[in-house]
Amino acid sequence: MTFGVSESILGGFARKGVTKVFRVSNTLSGKVEEFHPLVQHHVRMYTCGPTVYDHAHVGNFRTFVFQDILKRYLRFKGYQVRHVMNITDVDDKTIRNSGASDLVQLRQYTDRFTTAFFEDCGKLRIERPDVVAHATDHIPEMVALIQTLKAKGYTYEKDGSIYFKIAQFKDYGKLSKLDAEGILAGARVDVDEYGKQDARDFVLWKATKNGEPHWETPLGPGRPGWHVECSAMSMKYLGDTFDLHCGAVDLVFPHHENEIAQSEAASDKPFVRYWMHGEHLIVEGEKMSKSKGNFYTLRDLEERGIDPLAVRYALQSVPYRRQLNFTFDLLHQAEKSLARLHDFRLRLTTEKLKPGSNQKVREATAAALQDFEKAMDDDLNTAQALAAVFDWLRELNTAISENELGEQDRQPSLQTIDRFNAVLELWRPAIDSHDGAGSIKLTGGASIEFGSEVDQKIRRLIEQRTQARLARNFALADQIRDQIHEMGYVIEDTKEGIRWKKR
Ligand SMILES: [Zn+2]
């Protein structure tokens, strides 16, 4: 009876006086701009994925969490998002670390770390992209792009390697705003390239050497440079021009600058409309990185008893464009905040409430949604958004303690949590299908597609019923069981967990 209330009643409050325009900091323009995709209601988004030569560390995951929240917020705003991410499974590091002598061995080595990466993403509740593109599966596309550039006079060859002639691309530097000298200084850091006409030039195709894994192609035997993979794969899946491209700030130059040069030189069209870059995770004043040795993987933190969801919380506790200091104190604070969020939902689910609804509560809820959206519209100010959630939580906790919350406020409040959670993803479902400690094994439901709307609704109802029972509110538990019954399903409590099926 109360499903959909937040969209109608709360929506009415929340929409009043809100500009509702999402503003993002665009590295390309150097300004905070209103975000409008090329095609109405549809966003095409590309994010640079991991290089799978080792486990990703928490500093890497700060970027992936930021991108996950961005994607979820775009959906919150009513956009459909198509998200493509690459997996860099061939480069100097993967070849060096794997010791592989052929492509099969290389792929076996990198697949282990690709799998580990997505396991970590799962624990951090980072959604899988719509398209995960392995570089090694897209060699023909990269070769074709290099051939186009060659035909247009943007390349030259030296000892079997092919380079991009940046003097030929007049817009070079427009993203990083570096002048020729700055580019030169940066390019010198770019290793292993000899025989370049200009130190600023970068490699598109690397000639094979010392029996390294390589491809036989019309360009000769070799392998692609890192930059060309992102250009080729993003344009393949998203078109010559797309809306959003994200990464960490250290990718602005040279990686993203080079992507622009390759793509725009090939297509003669603008490549990407909005570039968004996340700041680093800092450890004692320095960027967390593999090369500095000051890093933790998610696995390291789990071994120390840290809940991955607390890591997610910590990583979003500061807006993505500000540097974030990594400390164990930060993680312990995050664990406490998470516990408050979970306790609140449990209380909201199970507390006995008086009949009716409270006008003040409805207004507080509408205001919280409004503040949340306003904060997120402001270039994803997650710190402010979390503050809006906790202000609301405090008000409702007070209302519950003073017996001011009505039974009719329960479902809209729980729906409001779902609304926040659609973006933040901090409330863990009380029911998991796997055997995590403390979770409830859920079996059955075979006739319903996992993750479908019905599936999710039933899982949520079962979760609420479980929480009601834990709080010994059996009247509410029975009421929820009836609701599930009305939907055409029955649930049974078994030794293995809760089973549910069609009546
Ligand atoms: Zn990239």
XYZ file of C-alpha atoms and ligand atoms in Angstrom:
504
model
C 0.000 0.000 0.000
C 2.824 2.397 0.672
C 5.199 1.437 -2.089
C 5.873 4.367 -4.361
C 5.072 6.969 -1.737
C 8.514 8.546 -1.832
C 8.087 9.263 -5.530
C 4.768 11.027 -5.115
C 4.499 12.677 -1.702
C 8.173 13.048 -0.866
C 8.940 13.922 -4.446
C 6.521 16.818 -4.167
C 8.443 18.251 -1.221
C 11.872 17.422 -2.540
C 11.471 19.015 -5.929
C 10.350 22.440 -4.735
C 12.935 25.135 -5.269
C 15.702 22.784 -6.337
C 17.497 23.562 -9.560
C 18.277 19.881 -9.924
C 21.112 20.394 -12.336
C 24.110 18.176 -11.887
C 27.323 20.171 -12.020
C 30.705 18.580 -12.557
C 34.260 19.766 -12.593
C 35.451 19.318 -16.161
C 39.235 19.086 -16.471
C 38.975 19.996 -20.156
C 37.363 23.397 -19.560
C 38.954 23.827 -16.130
C 35.513 24.807 -14.838
C 32.575 23.423 -12.911
C 29.895 23.011 -15.562
C 26.330 21.802 -15.899
C 26.276 18.228 -17.082
C 24.145 17.513 -20.146
C 24.768 14.352 -22.165
C 24.824 14.407 -25.956
C 21.771 12.186 -26.199
C 18.992 13.083 -23.801
C 18.668 10.701 -20.824
C 21.614 8.576 -21.966
C 25.158 8.866 -20.674
C 28.120 7.167 -22.298
C 30.965 6.783 -19.852
C 34.478 5.361 -20.067
C 36.780 4.737 -17.134
C 40.393 3.618 -17.254
C 40.611 0.209 -15.626
C 43.379 -1.585 -13.770
C 46.670 -2.882 -15.099
C 46.412 -6.468 -13.975
C 49.997 -7.323 -13.031
C 49.304 -7.433 -9.283
C 46.524 -6.708 -6.771
C 45.053 -3.217 -6.895
C 45.584 -1.154 -3.727
C 43.185 1.009 -1.773
C 44.496 4.151 -3.485
C 43.428 2.659 -6.824
C 40.060 1.784 -5.326
C 39.460 5.356 -4.282
C 39.169 6.159 -7.998
C 36.924 3.170 -8.689
C 34.615 4.043 -5.777
C 34.358 7.642 -7.012
C 33.410 6.404 -10.481
C 30.884 3.962 -9.020
C 29.195 6.752 -7.095
C 29.209 8.955 -10.181
C 27.491 6.238 -12.201
C 24.945 5.524 -9.477
C 24.211 9.216 -9.095
C 23.666 9.648 -12.832
C 21.049 6.898 -12.559
C 19.560 8.586 -9.500
C 19.178 11.659 -11.725
C 17.234 9.585 -14.230
C 19.921 8.862 -16.802
C 20.622 5.523 -18.377
C 24.344 4.898 -18.234
C 26.457 2.778 -20.532
C 29.763 2.203 -18.791
C 32.849 0.791 -20.471
C 36.090 -0.015 -18.675
C 39.320 -1.468 -20.032
C 41.558 -4.086 -18.516
C 45.203 -3.405 -19.339
C 46.459 -6.947 -19.694
C 49.500 -6.247 -21.809
C 52.210 -3.717 -20.981
C 55.773 -3.636 -19.653
C 54.722 -4.595 -16.119
C 52.431 -7.501 -17.000
C 55.094 -8.906 -19.314
C 57.854 -8.404 -16.735
C 55.946 -9.849 -13.759
C 54.447 -12.803 -15.607
C 57.715 -13.903 -17.170
C 55.421 -15.182 -19.934
C 56.990 -16.291 -23.174
C 53.746 -16.363 -25.148
C 50.307 -14.776 -25.220
C 48.542 -17.742 -23.617
C 50.806 -17.636 -20.571
C 50.435 -13.887 -20.348
C 46.652 -14.133 -20.360
C 46.670 -16.897 -17.734
C 48.771 -14.692 -15.496
C 46.670 -11.534 -15.942
C 43.337 -13.369 -15.643
C 44.191 -14.210 -12.033
C 44.513 -10.547 -11.183
C 41.473 -9.563 -13.234
C 39.429 -12.050 -11.210
C 40.936 -10.768 -7.961
C 40.151 -7.200 -8.998
C 36.467 -7.955 -9.520
C 36.337 -9.873 -6.240
C 37.617 -6.779 -4.476
C 35.138 -4.621 -6.404
C 32.346 -6.917 -5.238
C 33.370 -6.515 -1.599
C 33.504 -2.757 -2.068
C 30.122 -2.911 -3.809
C 31.481 -1.372 -6.971
C 29.221 -2.368 -9.830
C 30.630 -4.205 -12.777
C 30.749 -2.030 -15.930
C 28.420 -2.876 -18.817
C 31.430 -3.633 -20.967
C 34.748 -4.881 -19.604
C 37.191 -4.673 -22.494
C 40.470 -6.581 -22.324
C 43.217 -4.905 -24.328
C 44.418 -8.260 -25.646
C 40.962 -8.948 -27.124
C 41.065 -5.734 -29.170
C 44.339 -5.820 -31.073
C 42.635 -5.548 -34.525
C 40.822 -2.359 -33.422
C 44.096 -0.824 -32.221
C 45.878 -1.796 -35.411
C 43.079 -0.200 -37.459
C 43.319 3.016 -35.443
C 47.086 3.186 -35.926
C 46.614 2.557 -39.661
C 44.180 5.464 -39.846
C 46.670 7.719 -38.070
C 49.420 6.515 -40.381
C 47.337 7.280 -43.472
C 46.684 10.779 -42.161
C 50.359 11.491 -41.573
C 50.378 11.491 -37.761
C 52.946 8.730 -37.327
C 56.481 7.701 -38.097
C 58.317 4.458 -37.728
C 61.662 3.685 -36.157
C 63.147 0.212 -35.710
C 59.737 -1.405 -36.142
C 58.000 0.776 -33.516
C 55.426 3.390 -34.515
C 55.232 6.790 -32.830
C 52.653 9.556 -32.748
C 54.010 12.868 -33.994
C 52.545 15.327 -31.564
C 53.811 18.410 -33.421
C 51.216 17.428 -36.029
C 48.321 17.688 -33.570
C 47.818 21.359 -32.828
C 45.516 20.890 -29.822
C 48.068 18.854 -27.902
C 48.118 19.967 -24.264
C 44.520 21.218 -24.096
C 43.568 18.853 -21.263
C 46.644 19.131 -19.051
C 47.228 22.829 -19.937
C 50.934 22.081 -20.120
C 53.121 24.158 -22.414
C 55.788 22.564 -24.606
C 58.329 22.678 -21.798
C 56.044 21.043 -19.265
C 55.170 18.364 -21.786
C 58.838 17.758 -22.409
C 59.570 17.406 -18.717
C 56.673 14.968 -18.350
C 57.553 12.996 -21.456
C 61.085 12.353 -20.218
C 59.560 10.302 -17.430
C 57.876 8.153 -20.075
C 60.338 5.294 -20.327
C 61.808 2.897 -22.840
C 61.394 4.901 -26.012
C 64.454 5.503 -28.130
C 64.678 6.885 -31.587
C 61.866 9.397 -31.170
C 62.073 12.460 -33.429
C 60.790 14.585 -30.591
C 61.053 13.625 -26.929
C 57.385 14.555 -26.527
C 56.226 11.893 -29.000
C 54.727 8.699 -27.675
C 54.609 5.133 -28.870
C 51.572 3.630 -30.584
C 53.051 0.269 -31.473
C 56.053 -1.363 -29.840
C 58.231 -3.615 -31.947
C 58.765 -7.006 -30.371
C 62.054 -7.586 -28.596
C 63.822 -10.468 -26.797
C 61.105 -13.017 -27.570
C 58.393 -11.109 -25.662
C 54.766 -12.128 -26.205
C 53.601 -10.313 -29.341
C 51.090 -10.240 -32.173
C 51.805 -10.665 -35.867
C 49.927 -7.811 -37.519
C 49.976 -5.710 -40.691
C 52.014 -3.229 -38.621
C 54.658 -5.863 -38.037
C 55.296 -8.061 -34.995
C 54.753 -6.227 -31.733
C 52.231 -5.022 -29.177
C 50.173 -1.893 -28.618
C 51.211 1.049 -26.448
C 49.053 1.673 -23.405
C 47.435 4.896 -24.626
C 46.128 3.487 -27.884
C 44.111 0.772 -26.172
C 41.823 3.244 -24.402
C 41.227 5.266 -27.588
C 40.434 2.206 -29.677
C 38.177 0.505 -27.151
C 36.289 3.565 -25.937
C 35.434 4.620 -29.494
C 34.470 1.087 -30.432
C 31.860 0.810 -27.675
C 30.822 4.440 -27.182
C 31.340 6.150 -30.553
C 33.799 8.811 -31.738
C 32.377 11.373 -29.321
C 31.021 10.435 -25.914
C 30.053 12.126 -22.681
C 32.319 11.172 -19.816
C 35.823 9.919 -19.323
C 37.235 9.442 -15.828
C 40.389 8.422 -14.083
C 42.792 9.436 -11.358
C 44.533 12.822 -11.656
C 47.842 11.218 -12.576
C 46.248 10.031 -15.829
C 45.603 13.573 -17.099
C 49.099 13.679 -18.499
C 50.285 11.955 -20.524
C 47.670 9.179 -20.782
C 44.498 11.173 -21.360
C 46.253 13.903 -23.320
C 47.526 11.185 -25.653
C 44.108 9.567 -25.917
C 42.681 12.888 -27.099
C 45.464 13.310 -29.660
C 45.019 9.809 -31.121
C 41.223 9.874 -31.176
C 40.695 13.382 -32.496
C 43.464 13.058 -35.074
C 41.778 9.887 -36.344
C 38.138 10.985 -36.265
C 38.371 14.783 -36.726
C 35.686 15.004 -34.040
C 35.777 16.011 -30.367
C 36.603 12.871 -28.363
C 35.141 13.409 -24.899
C 32.906 16.184 -23.577
C 33.526 15.919 -19.823
C 36.736 14.718 -18.232
C 36.542 13.997 -14.495
C 39.600 13.191 -12.395
C 39.773 11.892 -8.845
C 42.428 12.965 -6.365
C 44.902 10.679 -4.688
C 44.802 8.800 -1.463
C 47.631 10.125 0.683
C 49.741 8.270 3.231
C 51.835 10.495 5.477
C 52.013 13.235 2.893
C 52.682 11.010 -0.108
C 50.472 9.444 -2.751
C 49.686 5.793 -2.005
C 51.445 3.867 -4.766
C 53.093 0.609 -5.596
C 56.381 2.311 -6.417
C 56.560 4.039 -3.010
C 55.704 0.817 -1.217
C 53.275 2.674 1.088
C 50.168 0.793 -0.002
C 47.551 -1.576 1.382
C 45.473 -3.930 -0.690
C 41.905 -4.652 0.350
C 43.110 -8.112 1.323
C 45.697 -6.566 3.686
C 42.948 -4.577 5.393
C 40.601 -7.555 5.662
C 43.371 -9.510 7.355
C 43.497 -6.743 9.915
C 39.777 -7.199 10.492
C 38.590 -4.143 8.582
C 35.149 -4.448 6.990
C 35.402 -3.691 3.214
C 32.216 -1.648 3.472
C 34.010 0.603 5.992
C 36.706 1.080 3.364
C 34.019 2.127 0.896
C 32.631 4.530 3.483
C 36.046 6.009 4.216
C 36.828 6.472 0.525
C 33.654 8.450 -0.071
C 33.808 10.442 3.158
C 35.771 13.168 1.377
C 34.720 14.570 -2.051
C 36.641 12.978 -4.919
C 38.477 16.153 -5.878
C 40.103 16.570 -2.460
C 43.067 14.555 -1.340
C 42.198 12.048 1.343
C 44.532 11.018 4.132
C 44.572 7.302 4.696
C 44.809 6.285 8.360
C 43.490 3.395 10.415
C 41.687 5.925 12.547
C 39.741 6.961 9.435
C 38.713 3.333 8.899
C 37.657 2.860 12.524
C 35.562 6.027 12.367
C 33.993 4.688 9.190
C 33.110 1.424 10.927
C 31.321 3.363 13.659
C 29.385 5.444 11.129
C 28.362 2.305 9.263
C 27.122 0.729 12.462
C 24.960 3.790 13.083
C 23.435 3.507 9.616
C 22.645 -0.176 10.128
C 21.286 0.247 13.646
C 19.027 2.979 12.392
C 17.528 0.838 9.667
C 17.011 -2.021 12.079
C 15.245 0.300 14.492
C 13.112 1.778 11.726
C 12.145 -1.709 10.567
C 11.297 -3.244 13.909
C 10.156 -0.540 16.302
C 6.517 -0.608 17.333
C 5.015 2.652 16.077
C 1.773 4.431 16.773
C -0.817 4.610 14.000
C -0.792 7.456 11.513
C 1.857 9.714 10.122
C 3.815 12.700 11.409
C 3.912 15.857 9.319
C 7.252 16.966 10.807
C 8.839 13.657 9.934
C 7.566 13.865 6.381
C 9.024 17.331 6.029
C 12.358 16.290 7.544
C 12.538 13.404 5.093
C 11.767 15.620 2.128
C 14.364 18.143 3.272
C 16.981 15.409 3.706
C 16.429 14.153 0.169
C 16.628 17.699 -1.083
C 19.875 18.409 0.799
C 21.331 15.131 -0.369
C 20.595 15.902 -3.999
C 21.855 19.459 -3.671
C 25.163 18.206 -2.272
C 25.596 15.581 -4.952
C 24.611 18.038 -7.689
C 27.530 20.133 -6.498
C 30.200 18.056 -8.241
C 29.491 14.981 -6.082
C 30.015 16.470 -2.657
C 29.755 13.150 -0.848
C 30.814 14.632 2.507
C 27.861 17.018 2.425
C 25.539 14.277 1.207
C 26.518 12.025 4.118
C 25.929 14.942 6.483
C 22.373 15.267 5.115
C 21.808 11.555 5.744
C 23.074 11.730 9.331
C 21.055 14.872 10.124
C 17.941 13.057 8.999
C 18.888 9.945 10.937
C 19.253 12.022 14.121
C 15.861 13.671 13.627
C 14.108 10.376 13.053
C 15.862 8.696 15.962
C 14.600 11.504 18.185
C 11.094 11.136 16.756
C 11.161 7.391 17.440
C 12.402 7.919 21.002
C 9.636 10.429 21.645
C 7.053 8.087 20.118
C 6.370 10.649 17.400
C 6.967 8.404 14.395
C 3.807 6.904 12.898
C 3.309 3.497 11.370
C 2.582 5.211 8.041
C 6.005 6.859 8.178
C 7.771 3.514 8.277
C 7.713 2.480 4.618
C 8.457 5.964 3.206
C 11.413 6.207 5.602
C 12.744 2.812 4.569
C 12.294 3.832 0.946
C 14.267 6.967 1.648
C 17.116 4.801 2.905
C 16.886 2.838 -0.340
C 17.033 6.083 -2.266
C 20.216 7.204 -0.470
C 21.623 3.733 -0.736
C 21.096 3.606 -4.479
C 23.958 6.121 -4.636
C 26.039 5.480 -1.519
C 25.668 1.692 -1.312
C 26.510 1.585 2.386
C 23.604 -0.365 3.816
C 24.342 -4.009 3.459
C 21.414 -6.274 2.707
C 20.644 -8.355 5.795
C 20.266 -11.336 3.530
C 23.015 -12.560 1.291
C 22.850 -15.582 -0.906
C 26.381 -16.530 0.094
C 27.448 -17.881 3.460
C 28.924 -14.783 5.058
C 29.092 -14.879 8.838
C 25.962 -13.489 10.380
C 24.098 -13.397 7.096
C 21.079 -15.512 6.410
C 21.222 -18.066 3.693
C 18.402 -17.614 1.260
C 17.380 -20.461 -0.957
C 14.608 -21.021 -3.445
C 13.013 -18.468 -5.708
C 14.242 -20.479 -8.668
C 11.388 -19.384 -10.867
C 12.368 -15.723 -10.561
C 15.345 -14.184 -12.210
C 17.968 -13.298 -9.621
C 18.176 -9.542 -9.173
C 14.814 -8.881 -10.842
C 12.430 -6.367 -9.337
C 10.261 -9.065 -7.757
C 13.317 -10.853 -6.461
C 14.634 -7.679 -4.877
C 11.274 -6.773 -3.362
C 10.847 -10.190 -1.799
C 14.404 -10.223 -0.504
C 13.837 -6.864 1.099
C 10.578 -7.977 2.683
C 12.194 -11.148 4.005
C 15.003 -9.063 5.406
C 12.546 -6.759 7.158
C 10.662 -9.741 8.525
C 13.882 -11.241 9.848
C 14.780 -8.005 11.545
C 11.286 -7.720 12.995
C 11.586 -11.221 14.428
C 15.003 -10.473 15.883
C 13.407 -7.507 17.641
C 10.552 -9.791 18.763
C 8.000 -7.670 16.908
C 6.053 -10.737 15.779
C 2.960 -8.803 14.711
C 5.009 -6.912 12.153
C 6.774 -10.109 11.059
C 3.409 -11.759 10.407
C 2.194 -8.721 8.544
C 5.217 -8.903 6.229
C 4.673 -12.616 5.713
C 1.092 -11.825 4.631
C 2.351 -9.198 2.240
C 4.657 -11.744 0.612
C 1.719 -14.147 0.471
C -0.375 -11.544 -1.328
C 2.402 -11.202 -3.898
C 1.959 -14.881 -4.656
C 4.870 -16.346 -2.700
C 5.355 -18.380 0.432
C 8.310 -18.453 2.736
C 9.430 -21.263 4.974
C 11.913 -21.136 7.802
C 14.275 -24.068 7.484
C 17.437 -25.127 9.220
C 19.509 -23.962 6.232
C 17.872 -20.583 6.068
C 14.787 -19.043 4.573
C 13.277 -20.711 1.551
C 10.794 -18.956 -0.680
C 8.800 -20.079 -3.666
C 5.681 -19.412 -5.707
C 2.462 -20.479 -4.045
Zn 42.971 4.699 -20.168
